[in-house]
Short mmCIF file of C-alpha atoms in Angstrom, two decimals:
data_model
loop_
_atom_site.label_atom_id
_atom_site.label_comp_id
_atom_site.label_asym_id
_atom_site.label_seq_id
_atom_site.Cartn_x
_atom_site.Cartn_y
_atom_site.Cartn_z
CA MET A 564 -89.57 -42.09 -86.08
CA ILE A 565 -86.61 -41.02 -87.92
CA SER A 566 -84.80 -43.71 -90.21
CA VAL A 567 -81.26 -42.85 -92.24
CA TYR A 568 -80.19 -44.21 -94.98
CA SER A 569 -76.16 -43.67 -95.43
CA TYR A 570 -73.73 -44.59 -98.33
CA ASP A 571 -70.02 -44.20 -97.46
CA THR A 572 -68.55 -43.52 -101.16
CA LYS A 573 -65.59 -44.62 -99.81
CA LYS A 574 -66.13 -47.88 -98.47
CA ASP A 575 -68.80 -48.65 -101.09
CA ASN A 576 -70.73 -49.41 -98.36
CA PHE A 577 -74.76 -48.68 -98.01
CA THR A 578 -76.52 -48.60 -94.06
CA TYR A 579 -79.70 -48.00 -93.21
CA GLY A 580 -80.39 -47.00 -89.45
CA GLN A 581 -83.67 -46.39 -87.09
CA GLY A 582 -84.00 -44.17 -84.31
CA ILE A 583 -81.77 -41.21 -82.67
CA SER A 584 -79.10 -43.87 -81.27
CA PHE A 585 -78.40 -44.83 -85.23
CA LEU A 586 -76.38 -41.16 -85.63
CA SER A 587 -72.69 -41.00 -84.79
CA GLU A 588 -70.11 -38.26 -85.76
CA GLU A 589 -68.67 -40.21 -88.73
CA LEU A 590 -72.19 -39.44 -90.91
CA LYS A 591 -71.14 -35.96 -90.63
CA THR A 592 -68.24 -36.90 -92.79
CA GLN A 593 -68.22 -35.80 -96.60
CA ASP A 594 -67.31 -39.78 -96.98
CA PHE A 595 -71.35 -40.29 -96.80
CA ALA A 596 -74.39 -39.27 -98.89
CA ASN A 597 -77.38 -39.15 -96.27
CA TRP A 598 -81.15 -39.76 -96.84
CA VAL A 599 -83.25 -38.67 -93.67
CA ASP A 600 -86.98 -39.92 -93.43
CA LEU A 601 -88.93 -38.72 -90.68
CA GLN A 602 -92.72 -40.20 -90.14
CA ASN A 603 -95.11 -38.66 -87.97
CA PRO A 604 -91.60 -36.78 -86.51
CA THR A 605 -91.30 -35.58 -82.72
CA ASP A 606 -90.08 -32.24 -82.22
CA GLU A 607 -86.99 -33.28 -80.81
CA GLU A 608 -86.27 -35.21 -84.33
CA TYR A 609 -87.30 -32.06 -85.77
CA ALA A 610 -84.26 -30.56 -84.19
CA ILE A 611 -81.75 -33.23 -85.32
CA LEU A 612 -82.22 -31.88 -88.52
CA GLU A 613 -80.96 -28.41 -87.40
CA SER A 614 -77.68 -29.63 -84.99
CA PHE A 615 -76.77 -32.76 -86.16
CA PHE A 616 -77.78 -32.50 -89.88
CA LYS A 617 -77.40 -29.03 -90.05
CA PHE A 618 -80.42 -27.94 -91.91
CA HIS A 619 -82.06 -24.27 -92.28
CA PRO A 620 -84.69 -24.00 -89.17
CA LEU A 621 -86.45 -22.14 -91.62
CA ALA A 622 -86.51 -25.54 -93.80
CA VAL A 623 -87.69 -27.30 -90.57
CA GLU A 624 -90.14 -25.28 -90.18
CA ASP A 625 -91.41 -25.58 -93.91
CA CYS A 626 -91.12 -29.20 -92.83
CA LYS A 627 -93.08 -28.87 -90.11
CA HIS A 628 -96.19 -27.38 -92.13
CA PHE A 629 -96.63 -29.06 -95.63
#
């Protein structure tokens, strides 16, 4: 399960959502500070770290082997 906690610095607003459907292009802007929590992640959720959040592939690989 992927959970995302987001803080909109412009609007001083905090939001929380679970699942891939919560992610939006708006969260990629510099106005948002995001905290991502993965619990028993699937391969699809790991891929989101690379594709949506632009994590380096080696960082994602390290996440798989803690």
